[in-house]
Short mmCIF file of C-alpha atoms and ligand atoms in Angstrom, two decimals:
data_model
loop_
_atom_site.label_atom_id
_atom_site.label_comp_id
_atom_site.label_asym_id
_atom_site.label_seq_id
_atom_site.Cartn_x
_atom_site.Cartn_y
_atom_site.Cartn_z
CA UNK O 1 -26.40 -74.22 36.30
CA UNK O 2 -30.14 -74.67 35.80
CA UNK O 3 -30.96 -73.34 31.86
CA UNK O 4 -33.42 -70.14 33.17
CA UNK O 5 -30.49 -69.15 35.28
CA UNK O 6 -28.29 -69.63 32.82
CA UNK O 7 -29.81 -67.47 30.44
CA UNK O 8 -30.44 -65.14 33.54
CA UNK O 9 -26.54 -64.82 33.57
CA UNK O 10 -26.66 -64.04 29.56
CA UNK O 11 -28.75 -61.48 29.65
CA UNK O 12 -27.51 -59.79 32.61
CA UNK O 13 -23.99 -59.83 31.05
CA UNK O 14 -25.30 -59.08 27.66
CA UNK O 15 -27.12 -55.85 29.38
CA UNK O 16 -23.49 -55.60 30.78
CA UNK O 17 -20.99 -55.51 28.26
CA UNK O 18 -23.74 -53.78 26.19
CA UNK O 19 -23.48 -50.61 28.82
CA UNK O 20 -19.99 -50.73 29.19
CA UNK O 21 -19.49 -50.40 25.37
CA UNK O 22 -21.97 -47.67 25.76
CA UNK O 23 -20.77 -46.12 29.10
CA UNK O 24 -17.17 -45.86 27.26
CA UNK O 25 -18.59 -44.99 23.83
CA UNK O 26 -22.11 -44.14 23.16
CA UNK O 27 -21.19 -41.08 20.72
CA UNK O 28 -19.96 -43.13 18.51
CA UNK O 29 -22.33 -45.55 18.67
CA UNK O 30 -25.04 -43.07 17.81
CA UNK O 31 -23.48 -42.07 14.07
CA UNK O 32 -23.24 -43.70 10.98
CA UNK O 33 -19.65 -43.58 9.33
CA UNK O 34 -18.81 -40.63 6.83
CA UNK O 35 -16.94 -42.06 3.76
CA UNK O 36 -14.30 -40.14 2.54
CA UNK O 37 -12.59 -40.65 -0.64
CA UNK O 38 -9.01 -39.36 -1.92
CA UNK O 39 -8.44 -38.69 -5.71
CA UNK O 40 -4.94 -39.26 -6.16
CA UNK O 41 -5.97 -39.19 -10.10
CA UNK O 42 -6.65 -35.14 -9.63
CA UNK O 43 -3.66 -34.00 -7.91
CA UNK O 44 -4.37 -29.84 -7.68
CA UNK O 45 -1.85 -26.99 -7.19
CA UNK O 46 0.67 -26.47 -4.67
CA UNK O 47 -0.07 -25.80 -1.25
CA UNK O 48 2.65 -22.99 -0.46
CA UNK O 49 4.45 -23.27 2.69
CA UNK O 50 4.21 -19.25 3.06
CA UNK O 51 0.53 -20.23 3.81
CA UNK O 52 1.51 -20.87 7.62
CA UNK O 53 3.68 -18.08 7.89
CA UNK O 54 3.07 -16.39 11.29
CA UNK O 55 3.89 -12.26 12.57
CA UNK O 56 5.92 -10.64 14.78
CA UNK O 57 4.68 -6.70 15.88
CA UNK O 58 6.05 -5.08 18.50
CA UNK O 59 2.91 -5.22 20.42
CA UNK O 60 2.66 -5.63 23.99
CA UNK O 61 4.81 -8.94 24.85
CA UNK O 62 5.40 -10.10 21.27
CA UNK O 63 8.75 -9.27 20.85
CA UNK O 64 10.15 -8.02 24.21
CA UNK O 65 9.52 -10.72 26.78
CA UNK O 66 8.37 -13.50 23.67
CA UNK O 67 11.27 -12.77 21.45
CA UNK O 68 14.09 -11.00 22.64
CA UNK O 69 15.20 -11.11 26.76
CA UNK O 70 19.01 -9.29 26.05
CA UNK O 71 22.44 -10.64 26.69
CA UNK O 72 22.45 -10.25 29.45
CA UNK O 73 19.11 -12.11 30.76
CA UNK O 74 19.16 -14.91 33.49
CA UNK O 75 16.69 -16.63 30.71
CA UNK O 76 18.59 -19.10 28.17
CA UNK O 77 19.51 -17.31 25.39
CA UNK O 78 21.14 -16.61 22.04
CA UNK O 79 22.64 -12.93 21.47
CA UNK O 80 19.62 -12.00 23.37
CA UNK O 81 16.93 -14.36 21.87
CA UNK O 82 15.31 -16.72 23.95
CA UNK O 83 16.41 -20.36 23.04
CA UNK O 84 13.36 -22.14 24.58
CA UNK O 85 11.21 -19.76 21.89
CA UNK O 86 14.04 -20.72 18.83
CA UNK O 87 13.94 -24.43 19.67
CA UNK O 88 10.05 -24.85 19.62
CA UNK O 89 9.50 -22.74 16.84
CA UNK O 90 12.05 -24.09 14.76
CA UNK O 91 9.89 -27.05 14.81
CA UNK O 92 7.29 -24.93 13.80
CA UNK O 93 9.45 -24.62 10.35
CA UNK O 94 8.02 -21.59 9.81
CA UNK O 95 8.21 -19.96 6.68
CA UNK O 96 8.50 -16.40 6.97
CA UNK O 97 7.69 -13.64 9.66
CA UNK O 98 6.27 -10.66 9.45
CA UNK O 99 8.00 -7.63 11.11
CA UNK O 100 7.71 -4.88 12.63
CA UNK O 101 3.70 -4.84 12.28
CA UNK O 102 1.05 -4.03 11.99
CA UNK O 103 0.05 -0.54 12.68
CA UNK O 104 3.52 -0.15 14.66
CA UNK O 105 4.91 -0.93 10.84
CA UNK O 106 2.99 2.22 9.76
CA UNK O 107 5.12 4.60 12.71
CA UNK O 108 8.66 2.30 12.53
CA UNK O 109 11.58 4.30 11.90
CA UNK O 110 14.41 1.47 10.99
CA UNK O 111 17.33 3.47 11.97
CA UNK O 112 16.34 4.42 15.31
CA UNK O 113 16.43 0.47 15.25
CA UNK O 114 20.27 0.21 14.29
CA UNK O 115 23.48 0.87 15.33
CA UNK O 116 23.22 3.26 19.09
CA UNK O 117 19.45 2.62 19.71
CA UNK O 118 16.84 5.82 19.85
CA UNK O 119 14.49 5.03 22.38
CA UNK O 120 10.93 6.03 21.25
CA UNK O 121 7.25 5.35 21.82
CA UNK O 122 4.59 2.77 20.76
CA UNK O 123 1.33 4.60 20.52
CA UNK O 124 -1.14 2.51 19.18
CA UNK O 125 -0.46 -0.74 22.08
CA UNK O 126 -0.69 0.66 25.02
CA UNK O 127 1.61 4.01 24.79
CA UNK O 128 4.47 2.27 26.53
CA UNK O 129 8.54 2.81 25.51
CA UNK O 130 9.96 1.48 21.92
CA UNK O 131 13.47 0.70 23.66
CA UNK O 132 14.30 -0.38 19.68
CA UNK O 133 17.18 -2.79 21.04
CA UNK O 134 15.30 -5.60 18.89
CA UNK O 135 15.87 -3.74 15.61
CA UNK O 136 16.98 -4.67 11.85
CA UNK O 137 20.05 -7.44 13.16
CA UNK O 138 17.97 -8.55 15.94
CA UNK O 139 15.24 -9.35 14.01
CA UNK O 140 17.05 -10.99 10.98
CA UNK O 141 19.59 -12.65 13.94
CA UNK O 142 15.88 -14.38 15.35
CA UNK O 143 14.72 -15.39 11.72
CA UNK O 144 17.70 -16.79 10.83
CA UNK O 145 18.11 -19.04 14.15
CA UNK O 146 14.60 -20.10 14.09
CA UNK O 147 14.98 -21.47 10.11
CA UNK O 148 12.48 -18.39 8.47
CA UNK O 149 12.74 -16.17 6.33
CA UNK O 150 11.79 -12.45 6.33
CA UNK O 151 8.28 -10.26 5.56
CA UNK O 152 9.34 -6.43 6.11
CA UNK O 153 6.46 -4.59 6.42
CA UNK O 154 7.76 -0.80 5.32
CA UNK O 155 6.64 2.43 6.94
CA UNK O 156 4.72 3.77 4.62
CA UNK O 157 2.06 6.09 6.44
CA UNK O 158 4.75 8.35 8.62
CA UNK O 159 7.62 7.53 6.45
CA UNK O 160 9.23 8.33 3.04
CA UNK O 161 9.81 6.58 0.27
CA UNK O 162 13.42 7.32 0.55
CA UNK O 163 13.30 6.18 3.88
CA UNK O 164 11.59 2.83 2.79
CA UNK O 165 14.18 2.88 -0.12
CA UNK O 166 17.63 3.35 2.23
CA UNK O 167 16.33 0.24 4.64
CA UNK O 168 15.78 -1.97 1.32
CA UNK O 169 19.77 -0.48 0.36
CA UNK O 170 20.85 -0.77 4.06
CA UNK O 171 19.69 -4.54 3.79
CA UNK O 172 20.31 -5.64 0.52
CA UNK O 173 23.33 -4.33 -1.28
CA UNK O 174 26.32 -6.38 -1.82
CA UNK O 175 28.06 -3.31 -3.16
CA UNK O 176 30.39 -0.56 -1.32
CA UNK O 177 28.17 1.91 -0.75
CA UNK O 178 27.84 3.88 2.53
CA UNK O 179 25.04 1.87 3.55
CA UNK O 180 26.66 -1.91 3.12
CA UNK O 181 29.61 -0.17 5.09
CA UNK O 182 27.42 0.51 8.00
CA UNK O 183 25.70 -2.62 7.62
CA UNK O 184 28.70 -4.35 7.85
CA UNK O 185 30.24 -2.32 10.59
CA UNK O 186 27.44 -3.19 12.71
CA UNK O 187 28.36 -6.89 11.85
CA UNK O 188 27.01 -7.88 8.76
CA UNK O 189 29.09 -7.53 5.44
CA UNK O 190 26.73 -9.91 3.09
CA UNK O 191 23.56 -8.86 2.10
CA UNK O 192 20.43 -9.86 3.75
CA UNK O 193 17.72 -12.06 1.48
CA UNK O 194 14.14 -10.08 2.19
CA UNK O 195 11.81 -12.34 -0.02
CA UNK O 196 8.74 -10.47 1.05
CA UNK O 197 8.06 -6.92 1.53
CA UNK O 198 4.61 -5.26 2.80
CA UNK O 199 3.87 -1.86 1.21
CA UNK O 200 2.44 -0.41 3.92
CA UNK O 201 -0.31 -1.86 6.85
CA UNK O 202 -4.39 -1.61 6.87
CA UNK O 203 -3.48 2.13 5.24
CA UNK O 204 -7.44 2.42 5.03
CA UNK O 205 -7.54 2.87 9.02
CA UNK O 206 -4.11 2.85 11.03
CA UNK O 207 -1.86 2.41 8.46
CA UNK O 208 -3.11 6.38 7.33
CA UNK O 209 -7.04 6.40 6.11
CA UNK O 210 -6.42 6.33 2.52
CA UNK O 211 -9.25 6.35 0.45
CA UNK O 212 -8.23 3.26 -2.75
CA UNK O 213 -7.04 5.75 -4.74
CA UNK O 214 -5.23 7.73 -2.51
CA UNK O 215 -3.33 4.62 -1.76
CA UNK O 216 -2.75 2.94 -5.39
CA UNK O 217 -0.90 6.63 -5.88
CA UNK O 218 2.02 5.75 -2.93
CA UNK O 219 1.88 2.12 -3.63
CA UNK O 220 3.25 3.14 -7.49
CA UNK O 221 5.32 5.26 -6.09
CA UNK O 222 7.05 2.89 -3.14
CA UNK O 223 6.69 -0.07 -5.38
CA UNK O 224 9.12 1.92 -8.23
CA UNK O 225 11.87 3.21 -5.66
CA UNK O 226 11.89 0.36 -2.90
CA UNK O 227 14.23 -2.21 -4.10
CA UNK O 228 15.85 -5.06 -3.58
CA UNK O 229 19.72 -5.16 -4.71
CA UNK O 230 20.85 -8.48 -3.88
CA UNK O 231 22.29 -10.61 -6.61
CA UNK O 232 20.27 -13.59 -5.59
CA UNK O 233 17.25 -12.04 -5.41
CA UNK O 234 16.95 -11.12 -9.52
CA UNK O 235 14.80 -12.87 -12.20
CA UNK O 236 12.76 -15.56 -10.77
CA UNK O 237 14.17 -15.07 -7.36
CA UNK O 238 12.54 -11.62 -6.81
CA UNK O 239 11.48 -9.95 -3.92
CA UNK O 240 7.81 -10.24 -3.34
CA UNK O 241 6.23 -6.71 -3.12
CA UNK O 242 2.78 -7.33 -1.25
CA UNK O 243 0.24 -4.19 -1.61
CA UNK O 244 -2.41 -3.30 0.91
CA UNK O 245 -5.56 -5.29 0.00
CA UNK O 246 -8.73 -5.56 2.33
CA UNK O 247 -9.88 -6.17 4.84
CA UNK O 248 -13.42 -7.70 5.10
CA UNK O 249 -16.62 -8.53 2.88
CA UNK O 250 -17.94 -4.90 2.60
CA UNK O 251 -18.32 -2.82 -0.08
CA UNK O 252 -15.55 -0.19 0.71
CA UNK O 253 -13.00 -3.42 0.47
CA UNK O 254 -14.50 -5.02 -3.07
CA UNK O 255 -14.02 -1.14 -3.87
CA UNK O 256 -10.38 -1.58 -2.54
CA UNK O 257 -9.49 -4.81 -4.53
CA UNK O 258 -10.77 -3.81 -7.88
CA UNK O 259 -9.01 -0.41 -7.52
CA UNK O 260 -5.59 -1.95 -6.82
CA UNK O 261 -6.55 -4.94 -9.17
CA UNK O 262 -7.52 -2.95 -12.47
CA UNK O 263 -4.44 -0.32 -12.17
CA UNK O 264 -2.65 -3.16 -11.59
CA UNK O 265 -3.95 -4.66 -15.09
CA UNK O 266 -3.36 -1.36 -16.74
CA UNK O 267 0.13 -1.08 -15.28
CA UNK O 268 3.59 0.74 -16.69
CA UNK O 269 6.86 -0.68 -16.84
CA UNK O 270 7.74 1.37 -13.68
CA UNK O 271 5.73 -0.39 -11.32
CA UNK O 272 4.50 -3.76 -10.24
CA UNK O 273 3.92 -6.07 -7.48
CA UNK O 274 3.27 -9.55 -6.62
CA UNK O 275 0.89 -9.96 -3.56
CA UNK O 276 -2.53 -7.92 -2.15
CA UNK O 277 -3.06 -8.61 1.16
CA UNK O 278 -6.10 -9.42 3.16
CA UNK O 279 -7.14 -8.98 6.91
CA UNK O 280 -9.47 -10.96 8.68
CA UNK O 281 -9.75 -11.40 12.07
CA UNK O 282 -12.51 -13.43 14.15
CA UNK O 283 -14.39 -11.51 15.73
CA UNK O 284 -18.19 -11.54 16.88
CA UNK O 285 -18.60 -7.86 18.09
CA UNK O 286 -15.62 -5.74 18.58
CA UNK O 287 -17.30 -3.75 21.02
CA UNK O 288 -17.66 -6.27 23.41
CA UNK O 289 -15.35 -9.45 22.12
CA UNK O 290 -15.67 -13.25 23.59
CA UNK O 291 -13.62 -14.63 26.12
CA UNK O 292 -10.80 -16.59 25.24
CA UNK O 293 -11.41 -18.99 28.37
CA UNK O 294 -14.00 -19.49 30.50
CA UNK O 295 -16.86 -20.18 28.02
CA UNK O 296 -19.34 -22.98 26.45
CA UNK O 297 -20.46 -24.76 23.90
CA UNK O 298 -23.02 -22.04 22.35
CA UNK O 299 -19.83 -19.61 22.13
CA UNK O 300 -17.47 -22.37 20.78
CA UNK O 301 -20.10 -23.00 18.08
CA UNK O 302 -21.13 -19.49 17.59
CA UNK O 303 -16.96 -18.09 17.06
CA UNK O 304 -16.42 -21.76 14.83
CA UNK O 305 -19.24 -20.11 12.43
CA UNK O 306 -18.16 -16.80 12.74
CA UNK O 307 -14.12 -18.09 11.39
CA UNK O 308 -15.73 -20.22 8.15
CA UNK O 309 -16.97 -16.95 6.93
CA UNK O 310 -13.38 -16.86 5.17
CA UNK O 311 -14.32 -18.83 2.80
CA UNK O 312 -16.79 -17.05 1.40
CA UNK O 313 -13.88 -13.58 1.69
CA UNK O 314 -11.79 -14.94 0.39
CA UNK O 315 -13.78 -16.54 -2.50
CA UNK O 316 -15.04 -12.63 -3.24
CA UNK O 317 -11.77 -11.50 -3.34
CA UNK O 318 -10.20 -14.31 -5.02
CA UNK O 319 -13.31 -13.44 -7.95
CA UNK O 320 -11.99 -9.57 -8.17
CA UNK O 321 -8.50 -10.58 -8.62
CA UNK O 322 -9.53 -13.58 -11.49
CA UNK O 323 -11.11 -10.58 -13.54
CA UNK O 324 -8.07 -8.69 -14.01
CA UNK O 325 -4.99 -11.46 -13.63
CA UNK O 326 -7.08 -14.50 -14.55
CA UNK O 327 -3.14 -15.82 -14.56
CA UNK O 328 -3.39 -15.94 -11.26
CA UNK O 329 0.16 -14.19 -10.88
CA UNK O 330 -0.90 -12.10 -8.14
CA UNK O 331 -0.79 -13.77 -4.82
CA UNK O 332 -3.74 -13.40 -2.39
CA UNK O 333 -1.75 -13.49 0.82
CA UNK O 334 -3.84 -13.23 4.61
CA UNK O 335 -1.20 -11.85 6.14
CA UNK O 336 -3.48 -11.04 10.01
CA UNK O 337 -5.93 -13.62 10.73
CA UNK O 338 -6.72 -15.75 13.52
CA UNK O 339 -9.15 -15.07 17.05
CA UNK O 340 -9.46 -11.42 18.25
CA UNK O 341 -10.81 -11.79 22.46
CA UNK O 342 -11.41 -9.81 25.33
CA UNK O 343 -8.29 -9.25 26.94
CA UNK O 344 -7.55 -11.89 29.89
CA UNK O 345 -8.70 -9.82 33.29
CA UNK O 346 -6.01 -7.57 34.70
CA UNK O 347 -3.56 -7.41 31.54
CA UNK O 348 -3.25 -4.38 29.95
CA UNK O 349 -6.22 -4.43 26.61
CA UNK O 350 -3.19 -2.46 24.52
CA UNK O 351 -1.26 -5.41 24.86
CA UNK O 352 -4.50 -7.99 22.97
CA UNK O 353 -3.05 -10.97 25.54
CA UNK O 354 -6.25 -14.12 25.52
CA UNK O 355 -5.93 -17.19 26.42
CA UNK O 356 -5.96 -20.32 23.34
CA UNK O 357 -8.09 -23.06 24.01
CA UNK O 358 -9.05 -26.02 21.93
CA UNK O 359 -11.63 -23.89 19.80
CA UNK O 360 -8.24 -21.77 18.59
CA UNK O 361 -6.85 -25.65 17.42
CA UNK O 362 -10.46 -26.21 15.56
CA UNK O 363 -10.34 -22.26 14.31
CA UNK O 364 -7.17 -22.38 12.81
CA UNK O 365 -7.70 -25.97 11.07
CA UNK O 366 -10.48 -24.99 9.76
CA UNK O 367 -8.45 -21.48 8.18
CA UNK O 368 -5.65 -23.52 6.91
CA UNK O 369 -7.98 -25.59 5.19
CA UNK O 370 -9.77 -23.01 3.65
CA UNK O 371 -6.33 -21.69 2.52
CA UNK O 372 -5.59 -24.58 1.20
CA UNK O 373 -8.46 -25.30 -1.09
CA UNK O 374 -7.74 -22.45 -2.28
CA UNK O 375 -4.08 -22.72 -2.91
CA UNK O 376 -4.14 -21.46 -6.21
CA UNK O 377 -4.73 -17.78 -5.41
CA UNK O 378 -3.68 -18.39 -1.83
CA UNK O 379 -0.33 -18.50 -1.55
CA UNK O 380 0.64 -16.49 1.40
CA UNK O 381 -0.79 -16.14 5.20
CA UNK O 382 0.18 -15.37 8.45
CA UNK O 383 -1.60 -15.90 11.83
CA UNK O 384 -1.73 -12.90 14.46
CA UNK O 385 0.38 -13.66 16.41
CA UNK O 386 3.14 -15.43 17.38
CA UNK O 387 3.95 -15.31 20.69
CA UNK O 388 1.96 -14.27 23.92
CA UNK O 389 -0.41 -11.31 21.61
CA UNK O 390 -3.97 -12.71 20.06
CA UNK O 391 -4.27 -16.17 18.98
CA UNK O 392 -0.62 -16.89 19.79
CA UNK O 393 1.32 -20.01 19.27
CA UNK O 394 3.74 -19.22 22.35
CA UNK O 395 2.71 -17.79 26.00
CA UNK O 396 5.96 -16.88 27.90
CA UNK O 397 5.94 -15.27 31.75
CA UNK O 398 9.33 -14.82 32.52
CA UNK O 399 11.43 -18.09 32.43
CA UNK O 400 8.67 -20.04 31.67
CA UNK O 401 6.61 -20.52 28.07
CA UNK O 402 3.83 -22.66 27.23
CA UNK O 403 2.42 -24.73 23.97
CA UNK O 404 -0.84 -23.23 22.94
CA UNK O 405 -3.28 -25.80 20.84
CA UNK O 406 -2.66 -23.40 17.77
CA UNK O 407 0.70 -24.35 18.53
CA UNK O 408 0.22 -27.89 18.14
CA UNK O 409 -2.09 -27.38 14.81
CA UNK O 410 0.40 -25.63 13.01
CA UNK O 411 3.38 -28.55 13.62
CA UNK O 412 0.99 -31.34 13.08
CA UNK O 413 0.54 -29.38 9.56
CA UNK O 414 3.92 -29.37 8.43
CA UNK O 415 3.70 -32.14 6.00
CA UNK O 416 1.43 -30.18 3.88
CA UNK O 417 3.90 -27.11 3.93
CA UNK O 418 4.70 -27.36 -0.43
CA UNK O 419 2.76 -30.19 -0.60
CA UNK O 420 0.15 -31.07 -3.69
CA UNK O 421 -3.09 -30.27 -2.94
CA UNK O 422 -5.34 -33.21 -3.52
CA UNK O 423 -8.93 -33.24 -3.68
CA UNK O 424 -10.98 -35.40 -0.83
CA UNK O 425 -14.80 -35.75 -1.62
CA UNK O 426 -16.89 -36.37 1.43
CA UNK O 427 -20.35 -35.85 2.91
CA UNK O 428 -19.30 -33.72 6.04
CA UNK O 429 -22.89 -33.93 7.78
CA UNK O 430 -23.97 -31.30 10.45
CA UNK O 431 -23.01 -30.52 13.39
CA UNK O 432 -25.70 -28.40 15.14
CA UNK O 433 -26.45 -26.25 18.73
CA UNK O 434 -29.22 -24.11 18.99
CA UNK O 435 -29.92 -21.99 15.71
CA UNK O 436 -26.00 -23.01 14.81
CA UNK O 437 -25.78 -25.61 12.47
CA UNK O 438 -21.97 -26.32 10.95
CA UNK O 439 -20.22 -28.83 8.87
CA UNK O 440 -19.69 -31.55 11.16
CA UNK O 441 -16.22 -32.66 9.63
CA UNK O 442 -13.76 -31.18 7.47
CA UNK O 443 -10.65 -32.22 5.82
CA UNK O 444 -7.92 -31.58 2.92
CA UNK O 445 -5.48 -34.15 1.37
CA UNK O 446 -2.33 -33.29 0.00
CA UNK O 447 1.19 -35.27 -1.62
CA UNK O 448 4.48 -34.20 -0.03
CA UNK O 449 7.29 -33.71 -1.73
CA UNK O 450 8.46 -37.12 -1.28
CA UNK O 451 5.48 -38.93 -2.23
CA UNK O 452 3.76 -39.41 1.06
CA UNK O 453 0.10 -39.00 1.44
CA UNK O 454 -1.56 -37.34 4.10
CA UNK O 455 -5.26 -36.37 5.11
CA UNK O 456 -5.91 -33.79 7.91
CA UNK O 457 -9.52 -34.72 9.36
CA UNK O 458 -11.41 -31.78 11.62
CA UNK O 459 -14.46 -33.06 13.66
CA UNK O 460 -16.14 -29.91 14.77
CA UNK O 461 -18.63 -31.77 17.05
CA UNK O 462 -17.57 -31.44 20.44
CA UNK O 463 -19.99 -34.07 21.99
CA UNK O 464 -20.04 -36.67 19.33
CA UNK O 465 -16.80 -38.78 17.81
CA UNK O 466 -17.49 -40.19 14.00
CA UNK O 467 -16.15 -42.95 12.17
CA UNK O 468 -14.23 -41.94 9.04
CA UNK O 469 -13.85 -44.98 6.06
CA UNK O 470 -11.46 -43.83 3.69
CA UNK O 471 -10.74 -44.83 0.22
CA UNK O 472 -7.83 -43.91 -2.57
CA UNK O 473 -8.98 -44.02 -5.87
CA UNK O 474 -6.78 -46.65 -7.75
CA UNK O 475 -4.91 -47.90 -4.74
CA UNK O 476 -5.72 -49.82 -1.00
CA UNK O 477 -5.63 -47.59 2.23
CA UNK O 478 -3.83 -50.19 3.90
CA UNK O 479 -2.87 -47.79 6.64
CA UNK O 480 -3.36 -44.69 9.01
CA UNK O 481 -0.30 -42.96 11.88
CA UNK O 482 -0.21 -39.55 12.81
CA UNK O 483 -1.51 -37.70 15.80
CA UNK O 484 -4.99 -36.34 17.05
CA UNK O 485 -5.36 -33.24 18.86
CA UNK O 486 -8.42 -33.02 21.75
CA UNK O 487 -9.22 -31.55 25.03
CA UNK O 488 -11.50 -32.80 27.70
CA UNK O 489 -13.98 -29.32 27.93
CA UNK O 490 -14.37 -26.68 25.08
CA UNK O 491 -12.41 -24.26 26.69
CA UNK O 492 -9.35 -26.44 27.51
CA UNK O 493 -6.52 -24.08 27.30
CA UNK O 494 -2.41 -25.59 27.81
CA UNK O 495 -1.20 -23.08 31.58
CA UNK O 496 2.19 -22.10 33.33
CA UNK O 497 0.91 -24.88 35.65
CA UNK O 498 -0.42 -27.15 33.54
CA UNK O 499 1.32 -27.39 29.95
CA UNK O 500 0.21 -30.71 28.40
CA UNK O 501 -3.39 -30.00 29.44
CA UNK O 502 -4.18 -29.89 25.64
CA UNK O 503 -1.03 -32.08 23.11
CA UNK O 504 -1.15 -34.21 21.08
CA UNK O 505 -1.30 -37.43 20.84
CA UNK O 506 -0.42 -40.72 18.49
CA UNK O 507 -2.90 -42.26 16.47
CA UNK O 508 -3.06 -45.42 14.02
CA UNK O 509 -5.69 -47.49 12.24
CA UNK O 510 -5.21 -50.65 10.14
CA UNK O 511 -7.28 -51.82 7.20
CA UNK O 512 -9.88 -54.47 8.19
CA UNK O 513 -11.54 -56.48 5.72
CA UNK O 514 -10.34 -53.79 3.00
CA UNK O 515 -11.70 -50.99 4.86
CA UNK O 516 -9.77 -47.85 6.49
CA UNK O 517 -11.95 -46.39 10.13
CA UNK O 518 -10.13 -43.55 11.72
CA UNK O 519 -11.85 -43.05 14.67
CA UNK O 520 -12.13 -39.22 15.35
CA UNK O 521 -12.66 -37.90 19.08
CA UNK O 522 -14.88 -34.75 19.21
CA UNK O 523 -13.48 -31.39 18.85
CA UNK O 524 -10.37 -32.87 17.31
CA UNK O 525 -7.52 -32.02 14.91
CA UNK O 526 -5.87 -34.95 13.32
CA UNK O 527 -3.38 -35.56 10.83
CA UNK O 528 -1.87 -38.89 9.24
CA UNK O 529 -0.32 -40.21 7.17
CA UNK O 530 -2.35 -42.46 4.68
CA UNK O 531 -0.29 -46.05 2.93
O1 LIG D 1 -2.80 -7.73 15.19
C1 LIG D 1 -3.33 -6.56 16.01
C2 LIG D 1 -3.30 -5.18 14.74
O2 LIG D 1 -4.61 -5.73 13.63
C3 LIG D 1 -2.48 -5.20 13.94
O3 LIG D 1 -1.00 -4.32 14.57
C4 LIG D 1 -3.27 -4.35 12.76
O4 LIG D 1 -2.80 -4.24 11.76
C5 LIG D 1 -4.83 -4.92 12.84
O5 LIG D 1 -5.60 -4.06 12.95
#
């Protein structure tokens, strides 16, 4: 071959090869690597597994159809509880389930849901009939089947201290009282364990529109008389009583936190609490909610910007708590959070049915990371809600079931349950869309109880991949193995017809020349173990 044509061919092949590389991966070439260092010498607090809690309210198809189909259903079930849902939830190692609400809790009368059931109404959510076929025993059976624990919300709004006290006696006493005998006759002689108890729900709003002072008086009464009698839950195993806390960042919410915490600091022996709740949904406009599917990059970036406000909210309320409780005895429990979008067209607006996209997976990861970074104070959270309602893990349609992108994030985060927080330092970079600029990368690290090191990486940028060069202080980072979740579009979802459109795939990387580099896809959540 003549030298000139050889050079020409070589030049052409470089151009072709170059364009193939560019065609394959234009974004990576355009970006710098982000250096991330994990400092195992400075372990932080435990990331309480209760941060990964769930919420199941009597709302739409959340309980009925989502969990409960009844024992005579054609859908495979165990004592009326659907087997497919139980198997999926077991894999999440759900630490606790908050039940029966929500606003529903402040109108719930537990006696209607034991023995021969009373049919009542659900005025909060669609005004539908509440059959009460799923009651106390069915709930306890459900959490037992999924390997979880109970977080009960008692009725402070329209109930009485006596009604709530009797519910707890019914559930927890081992002694032969009339209520214990009734429980035994209903199939459960042994006392149940109730590790978490919510004293009211949103008492500043649907729970009775109370002022902080009025609620405080109720709290002290309920806290005094609603007791857990289970011998296994005394001393340091005691049930956590969780007071209603703030619902946002405005002045009325800071007043609320101030009032409760100040009173707690000056409390007398006769009442106590161990947690303060906080609710915060990701909503930009309550009157004109965003669509959960069929949106573009603008809405993707707007929602993620909005959700990051959780950081400021937690910081602000934690600072108030620090004033009255510097030892951090009281946990901040974010027991309602997640995306709240417009109801899906054709659905009952009172049922809060929405789709769940890769944007929600990103949103979940960003919030879980905020809670983990505040693990000293945030020792519980419950995403709203578990099945078929708001930012659900699972959606069902008769016998069909689909796992959402948010489900996959919760599954990928299982190693972080009760793991020790390990600080990471990195320059997050920026992702910009129009007038919105967000940190491009987020990350947390933790050591699990067996000593294994885990790293979570979120690439918020929906267009560009990014490479992360990982180093671990005091040791070599040789390899990374785990899973990554991404999707083709910002609004990609799983449907009953295409249930695996958004699902995690395996990822691994090995150090080369002493450097461990992990490549993150655009809009992705990645969890790897580092060795
Ligand atoms: O999760 C739906 C509702 O949102 C809950 O019932 C209520 O507590 C909150 O306002």
